[in-house]
Amino acid sequence: MDEIIELTERSWEANRNGDAAFFDRFLTAEPLSVSPWGVVTDRAAILKGFAENRNPYLRTDQSDHRVVRLTEDSLVHTSLVEIDVLMNDTDLRTVRYHATTTLVRQDGEWKAAVFQVTPAGA
């Protein structure tokens, strides 16, 4: 599933760059975002968050990829992501998350329907 790993790498790059246009193409019409900061189902709010890029990710290294095919046109990808994040423009932190994305194929393209990050241990 190299295609899926490459796609998730591009999504993390877009996240680092505040590239909301990428996510506008990548998300389904009704995405669900689940994180330690809450649950968001408002697509416009999700896109706004990516565009604002308030606490930018400077580095995002994925490892431990797993891809589980659910149907011909749906799958789940999970990985461990180590992130260097700049908090409040001054405080550089390194965090680790288990990142999980449920993807569906629509019109020949993989789209993110659900994405979740869960804090990982040290």
Short mmCIF file of N, CA and C in Angstrom, two decimals:
data_model
loop_
_atom_site.label_atom_id
_atom_site.label_comp_id
_atom_site.label_asym_id
_atom_site.label_seq_id
_atom_site.Cartn_x
_atom_site.Cartn_y
_atom_site.Cartn_z
N MET A 1 0.81 -1.19 0.00
CA MET A 1 0.00 0.00 0.00
C MET A 1 0.86 1.27 0.00
N ASP A 2 1.89 1.24 -0.81
CA ASP A 2 2.77 2.41 -0.92
C ASP A 2 2.01 3.66 -1.31
N GLU A 3 0.98 3.50 -2.13
CA GLU A 3 0.16 4.65 -2.56
C GLU A 3 -0.46 5.35 -1.35
N ILE A 4 -0.94 4.59 -0.40
CA ILE A 4 -1.59 5.15 0.78
C ILE A 4 -0.56 5.82 1.69
N ILE A 5 0.57 5.18 1.88
CA ILE A 5 1.62 5.78 2.71
C ILE A 5 2.09 7.09 2.09
N GLU A 6 2.28 7.10 0.78
CA GLU A 6 2.68 8.33 0.10
C GLU A 6 1.62 9.42 0.25
N LEU A 7 0.36 9.05 0.15
CA LEU A 7 -0.72 10.01 0.31
C LEU A 7 -0.73 10.59 1.73
N THR A 8 -0.52 9.76 2.72
CA THR A 8 -0.51 10.28 4.09
C THR A 8 0.73 11.16 4.32
N GLU A 9 1.84 10.83 3.69
CA GLU A 9 3.02 11.71 3.77
C GLU A 9 2.69 13.08 3.18
N ARG A 10 1.98 13.09 2.04
CA ARG A 10 1.59 14.37 1.43
C ARG A 10 0.63 15.13 2.35
N SER A 11 -0.24 14.42 3.06
CA SER A 11 -1.17 15.12 3.95
C SER A 11 -0.42 15.76 5.12
N TRP A 12 0.59 15.06 5.65
CA TRP A 12 1.37 15.66 6.74
C TRP A 12 2.18 16.85 6.22
N GLU A 13 2.68 16.77 5.00
CA GLU A 13 3.39 17.90 4.40
C GLU A 13 2.44 19.09 4.26
N ALA A 14 1.23 18.84 3.78
CA ALA A 14 0.23 19.90 3.65
C ALA A 14 -0.10 20.50 5.02
N ASN A 15 -0.17 19.65 6.03
CA ASN A 15 -0.41 20.14 7.39
C ASN A 15 0.72 21.08 7.81
N ARG A 16 1.96 20.67 7.58
CA ARG A 16 3.11 21.51 7.94
C ARG A 16 3.04 22.87 7.23
N ASN A 17 2.58 22.86 5.98
CA ASN A 17 2.58 24.07 5.15
C ASN A 17 1.29 24.89 5.26
N GLY A 18 0.33 24.45 6.07
CA GLY A 18 -0.94 25.17 6.17
C GLY A 18 -1.69 25.17 4.85
N ASP A 19 -1.57 24.07 4.10
CA ASP A 19 -2.14 23.95 2.76
C ASP A 19 -3.59 23.46 2.83
N ALA A 20 -4.50 24.37 3.11
CA ALA A 20 -5.92 24.00 3.21
C ALA A 20 -6.47 23.55 1.87
N ALA A 21 -5.91 24.03 0.77
CA ALA A 21 -6.38 23.61 -0.56
C ALA A 21 -6.19 22.11 -0.76
N PHE A 22 -5.07 21.56 -0.25
CA PHE A 22 -4.87 20.12 -0.31
C PHE A 22 -6.00 19.41 0.43
N PHE A 23 -6.30 19.88 1.64
CA PHE A 23 -7.32 19.22 2.44
C PHE A 23 -8.71 19.42 1.87
N ASP A 24 -8.94 20.49 1.16
CA ASP A 24 -10.22 20.70 0.49
C ASP A 24 -10.45 19.59 -0.53
N ARG A 25 -9.39 19.16 -1.19
CA ARG A 25 -9.49 18.05 -2.17
C ARG A 25 -9.46 16.69 -1.48
N PHE A 26 -8.75 16.58 -0.35
CA PHE A 26 -8.49 15.31 0.32
C PHE A 26 -9.64 14.84 1.20
N LEU A 27 -10.40 15.77 1.78
CA LEU A 27 -11.47 15.40 2.70
C LEU A 27 -12.76 15.06 1.97
N THR A 28 -13.53 14.16 2.55
CA THR A 28 -14.86 13.89 2.02
C THR A 28 -15.76 15.10 2.31
N ALA A 29 -16.97 15.06 1.81
CA ALA A 29 -17.92 16.17 2.02
C ALA A 29 -18.27 16.35 3.49
N GLU A 30 -18.26 15.24 4.26
CA GLU A 30 -18.62 15.31 5.68
C GLU A 30 -17.58 14.59 6.53
N PRO A 31 -16.39 15.20 6.68
CA PRO A 31 -15.33 14.54 7.45
C PRO A 31 -15.57 14.62 8.95
N LEU A 32 -14.87 13.77 9.67
CA LEU A 32 -14.91 13.75 11.13
C LEU A 32 -13.47 13.80 11.62
N SER A 33 -13.17 14.75 12.48
CA SER A 33 -11.85 14.90 13.08
C SER A 33 -11.97 14.66 14.58
N VAL A 34 -11.13 13.75 15.09
CA VAL A 34 -11.15 13.42 16.51
C VAL A 34 -9.72 13.58 17.04
N SER A 35 -9.58 14.39 18.07
CA SER A 35 -8.26 14.64 18.63
C SER A 35 -8.38 14.91 20.13
N PRO A 36 -7.26 15.05 20.82
CA PRO A 36 -7.34 15.40 22.23
C PRO A 36 -8.03 16.75 22.48
N TRP A 37 -8.18 17.56 21.44
CA TRP A 37 -8.80 18.88 21.57
C TRP A 37 -10.29 18.86 21.25
N GLY A 38 -10.80 17.69 20.88
CA GLY A 38 -12.23 17.59 20.65
C GLY A 38 -12.60 16.88 19.36
N VAL A 39 -13.90 16.89 19.08
CA VAL A 39 -14.45 16.26 17.89
C VAL A 39 -15.01 17.37 17.01
N VAL A 40 -14.63 17.37 15.73
CA VAL A 40 -15.09 18.39 14.81
C VAL A 40 -15.70 17.70 13.59
N THR A 41 -16.91 18.10 13.26
CA THR A 41 -17.57 17.56 12.07
C THR A 41 -17.84 18.65 11.03
N ASP A 42 -17.53 19.87 11.36
CA ASP A 42 -17.75 21.01 10.47
C ASP A 42 -16.58 21.12 9.49
N ARG A 43 -16.83 20.77 8.22
CA ARG A 43 -15.77 20.76 7.20
C ARG A 43 -15.09 22.13 7.10
N ALA A 44 -15.88 23.19 7.09
CA ALA A 44 -15.32 24.55 6.97
C ALA A 44 -14.40 24.86 8.15
N ALA A 45 -14.78 24.43 9.34
CA ALA A 45 -13.94 24.66 10.53
C ALA A 45 -12.64 23.87 10.44
N ILE A 46 -12.71 22.65 9.94
CA ILE A 46 -11.51 21.83 9.77
C ILE A 46 -10.56 22.52 8.79
N LEU A 47 -11.09 22.96 7.65
CA LEU A 47 -10.26 23.62 6.64
C LEU A 47 -9.68 24.93 7.17
N LYS A 48 -10.47 25.66 7.93
CA LYS A 48 -9.98 26.91 8.52
C LYS A 48 -8.80 26.64 9.45
N GLY A 49 -8.90 25.58 10.25
CA GLY A 49 -7.81 25.22 11.15
C GLY A 49 -6.52 24.91 10.40
N PHE A 50 -6.63 24.17 9.31
CA PHE A 50 -5.43 23.89 8.51
C PHE A 50 -4.86 25.17 7.92
N ALA A 51 -5.72 26.05 7.42
CA ALA A 51 -5.26 27.30 6.79
C ALA A 51 -4.59 28.22 7.81
N GLU A 52 -5.15 28.31 9.02
CA GLU A 52 -4.59 29.21 10.04
C GLU A 52 -3.25 28.72 10.56
N ASN A 53 -3.08 27.39 10.64
CA ASN A 53 -1.80 26.80 11.01
C ASN A 53 -1.21 27.48 12.25
N ARG A 54 -2.02 27.62 13.28
CA ARG A 54 -1.64 28.41 14.47
C ARG A 54 -0.43 27.89 15.23
N ASN A 55 -0.34 26.61 15.39
CA ASN A 55 0.82 26.00 16.04
C ASN A 55 1.47 25.08 15.00
N PRO A 56 2.30 25.66 14.13
CA PRO A 56 2.78 24.90 12.96
C PRO A 56 3.64 23.70 13.33
N TYR A 57 3.43 22.67 12.54
CA TYR A 57 4.27 21.48 12.63
C TYR A 57 5.50 21.74 11.76
N LEU A 58 6.68 21.61 12.35
CA LEU A 58 7.92 21.84 11.62
C LEU A 58 8.51 20.55 11.07
N ARG A 59 8.18 19.43 11.74
CA ARG A 59 8.66 18.12 11.31
C ARG A 59 7.57 17.11 11.64
N THR A 60 7.32 16.19 10.71
CA THR A 60 6.35 15.11 10.94
C THR A 60 6.94 13.83 10.36
N ASP A 61 7.42 12.96 11.22
CA ASP A 61 8.02 11.70 10.78
C ASP A 61 7.10 10.54 11.14
N GLN A 62 6.63 9.84 10.11
CA GLN A 62 5.75 8.68 10.31
C GLN A 62 6.57 7.39 10.36
N SER A 63 6.10 6.45 11.16
CA SER A 63 6.67 5.11 11.20
C SER A 63 5.56 4.13 11.57
N ASP A 64 5.88 2.86 11.59
CA ASP A 64 4.94 1.81 12.00
C ASP A 64 3.62 1.88 11.24
N HIS A 65 3.71 2.02 9.92
CA HIS A 65 2.50 2.08 9.09
C HIS A 65 1.75 0.76 9.12
N ARG A 66 0.45 0.88 9.18
CA ARG A 66 -0.43 -0.29 9.03
C ARG A 66 -1.61 0.14 8.17
N VAL A 67 -1.95 -0.71 7.22
CA VAL A 67 -3.09 -0.44 6.36
C VAL A 67 -4.01 -1.66 6.43
N VAL A 68 -5.28 -1.41 6.76
CA VAL A 68 -6.27 -2.48 6.84
C VAL A 68 -7.36 -2.17 5.81
N ARG A 69 -7.50 -3.06 4.85
CA ARG A 69 -8.53 -2.90 3.82
C ARG A 69 -9.86 -3.31 4.42
N LEU A 70 -10.86 -2.44 4.33
CA LEU A 70 -12.21 -2.75 4.82
C LEU A 70 -13.07 -3.30 3.70
N THR A 71 -13.06 -2.60 2.57
CA THR A 71 -13.76 -3.05 1.36
C THR A 71 -12.86 -2.67 0.19
N GLU A 72 -13.30 -2.93 -1.02
CA GLU A 72 -12.53 -2.53 -2.19
C GLU A 72 -12.27 -1.02 -2.21
N ASP A 73 -13.21 -0.24 -1.67
CA ASP A 73 -13.13 1.21 -1.74
C ASP A 73 -13.03 1.89 -0.38
N SER A 74 -12.56 1.16 0.63
CA SER A 74 -12.37 1.77 1.95
C SER A 74 -11.25 1.06 2.69
N LEU A 75 -10.53 1.82 3.49
CA LEU A 75 -9.43 1.26 4.27
C LEU A 75 -9.12 2.16 5.44
N VAL A 76 -8.33 1.64 6.36
CA VAL A 76 -7.85 2.40 7.50
C VAL A 76 -6.33 2.38 7.47
N HIS A 77 -5.73 3.54 7.62
CA HIS A 77 -4.28 3.66 7.72
C HIS A 77 -3.96 4.21 9.11
N THR A 78 -2.98 3.62 9.77
CA THR A 78 -2.52 4.14 11.04
C THR A 78 -1.00 4.15 11.05
N SER A 79 -0.44 5.11 11.79
CA SER A 79 1.01 5.21 11.91
C SER A 79 1.33 5.92 13.22
N LEU A 80 2.58 5.82 13.60
CA LEU A 80 3.09 6.59 14.72
C LEU A 80 3.75 7.82 14.09
N VAL A 81 3.40 9.00 14.59
CA VAL A 81 3.95 10.24 14.02
C VAL A 81 4.65 11.02 15.13
N GLU A 82 5.91 11.33 14.88
CA GLU A 82 6.66 12.20 15.79
C GLU A 82 6.69 13.58 15.16
N ILE A 83 6.27 14.58 15.94
CA ILE A 83 6.05 15.92 15.41
C ILE A 83 6.82 16.94 16.23
N ASP A 84 7.54 17.82 15.54
CA ASP A 84 8.08 19.02 16.17
C ASP A 84 7.09 20.13 15.90
N VAL A 85 6.53 20.70 16.95
CA VAL A 85 5.48 21.72 16.81
C VAL A 85 5.94 22.99 17.51
N LEU A 86 5.67 24.12 16.87
CA LEU A 86 6.00 25.42 17.44
C LEU A 86 4.74 25.97 18.09
N MET A 87 4.72 25.96 19.42
CA MET A 87 3.55 26.41 20.17
C MET A 87 3.68 27.90 20.48
N ASN A 88 2.63 28.64 20.20
CA ASN A 88 2.58 30.07 20.53
C ASN A 88 3.77 30.86 19.97
N ASP A 89 4.25 30.45 18.80
CA ASP A 89 5.34 31.13 18.08
C ASP A 89 6.70 31.07 18.75
N THR A 90 6.82 30.43 19.92
CA THR A 90 8.11 30.46 20.62
C THR A 90 8.53 29.14 21.25
N ASP A 91 7.60 28.30 21.59
CA ASP A 91 7.87 27.10 22.37
C ASP A 91 7.91 25.87 21.46
N LEU A 92 9.13 25.38 21.16
CA LEU A 92 9.28 24.20 20.31
C LEU A 92 9.13 22.95 21.17
N ARG A 93 8.21 22.08 20.75
CA ARG A 93 7.96 20.82 21.47
C ARG A 93 7.99 19.66 20.49
N THR A 94 8.35 18.51 20.99
CA THR A 94 8.25 17.28 20.21
C THR A 94 7.16 16.43 20.85
N VAL A 95 6.20 16.01 20.03
CA VAL A 95 5.09 15.19 20.50
C VAL A 95 4.99 13.95 19.63
N ARG A 96 4.35 12.93 20.18
CA ARG A 96 4.15 11.68 19.43
C ARG A 96 2.67 11.31 19.48
N TYR A 97 2.14 10.98 18.31
CA TYR A 97 0.74 10.59 18.20
C TYR A 97 0.60 9.31 17.39
N HIS A 98 -0.41 8.54 17.74
CA HIS A 98 -0.89 7.51 16.85
C HIS A 98 -1.91 8.22 15.97
N ALA A 99 -1.68 8.22 14.67
CA ALA A 99 -2.57 8.90 13.72
C ALA A 99 -3.30 7.86 12.90
N THR A 100 -4.60 7.97 12.85
CA THR A 100 -5.42 7.01 12.13
C THR A 100 -6.35 7.76 11.18
N THR A 101 -6.38 7.29 9.94
CA THR A 101 -7.25 7.89 8.93
C THR A 101 -8.05 6.80 8.25
N THR A 102 -9.35 6.99 8.17
CA THR A 102 -10.21 6.11 7.39
C THR A 102 -10.42 6.78 6.04
N LEU A 103 -10.07 6.05 4.99
CA LEU A 103 -10.16 6.58 3.63
C LEU A 103 -11.19 5.82 2.82
N VAL A 104 -11.87 6.55 1.95
CA VAL A 104 -12.81 5.95 1.01
C VAL A 104 -12.43 6.41 -0.39
N ARG A 105 -12.61 5.52 -1.36
CA ARG A 105 -12.31 5.88 -2.73
C ARG A 105 -13.58 6.45 -3.37
N GLN A 106 -13.47 7.69 -3.84
CA GLN A 106 -14.59 8.36 -4.50
C GLN A 106 -14.10 8.91 -5.83
N ASP A 107 -14.77 8.56 -6.90
CA ASP A 107 -14.38 9.00 -8.24
C ASP A 107 -12.91 8.71 -8.52
N GLY A 108 -12.45 7.55 -8.06
CA GLY A 108 -11.09 7.10 -8.34
C GLY A 108 -10.01 7.69 -7.45
N GLU A 109 -10.38 8.52 -6.47
CA GLU A 109 -9.40 9.13 -5.58
C GLU A 109 -9.69 8.76 -4.13
N TRP A 110 -8.62 8.58 -3.36
CA TRP A 110 -8.77 8.31 -1.94
C TRP A 110 -9.06 9.62 -1.22
N LYS A 111 -10.10 9.59 -0.37
CA LYS A 111 -10.52 10.75 0.42
C LYS A 111 -10.55 10.37 1.89
N ALA A 112 -10.19 11.33 2.74
CA ALA A 112 -10.21 11.09 4.19
C ALA A 112 -11.60 11.36 4.73
N ALA A 113 -12.21 10.35 5.32
CA ALA A 113 -13.54 10.49 5.91
C ALA A 113 -13.45 10.75 7.42
N VAL A 114 -12.52 10.05 8.07
CA VAL A 114 -12.33 10.19 9.51
C VAL A 114 -10.83 10.22 9.78
N PHE A 115 -10.41 11.18 10.60
CA PHE A 115 -9.01 11.15 11.03
C PHE A 115 -8.95 11.44 12.51
N GLN A 116 -8.04 10.75 13.16
CA GLN A 116 -7.93 10.82 14.61
C GLN A 116 -6.46 10.81 15.00
N VAL A 117 -6.11 11.62 16.01
CA VAL A 117 -4.78 11.52 16.61
C VAL A 117 -4.96 11.26 18.10
N THR A 118 -4.14 10.33 18.60
CA THR A 118 -4.18 9.93 20.00
C THR A 118 -2.75 10.03 20.55
N PRO A 119 -2.55 10.68 21.67
CA PRO A 119 -1.20 10.78 22.21
C PRO A 119 -0.56 9.40 22.40
N ALA A 120 0.71 9.30 22.03
CA ALA A 120 1.47 8.07 22.19
C ALA A 120 2.45 8.26 23.34
N GLY A 121 2.80 7.18 23.97
CA GLY A 121 3.79 7.25 25.05
C GLY A 121 5.16 7.63 24.52
N ALA A 122 6.06 7.89 25.41
CA ALA A 122 7.43 8.31 25.03
C ALA A 122 8.20 7.23 24.34
#
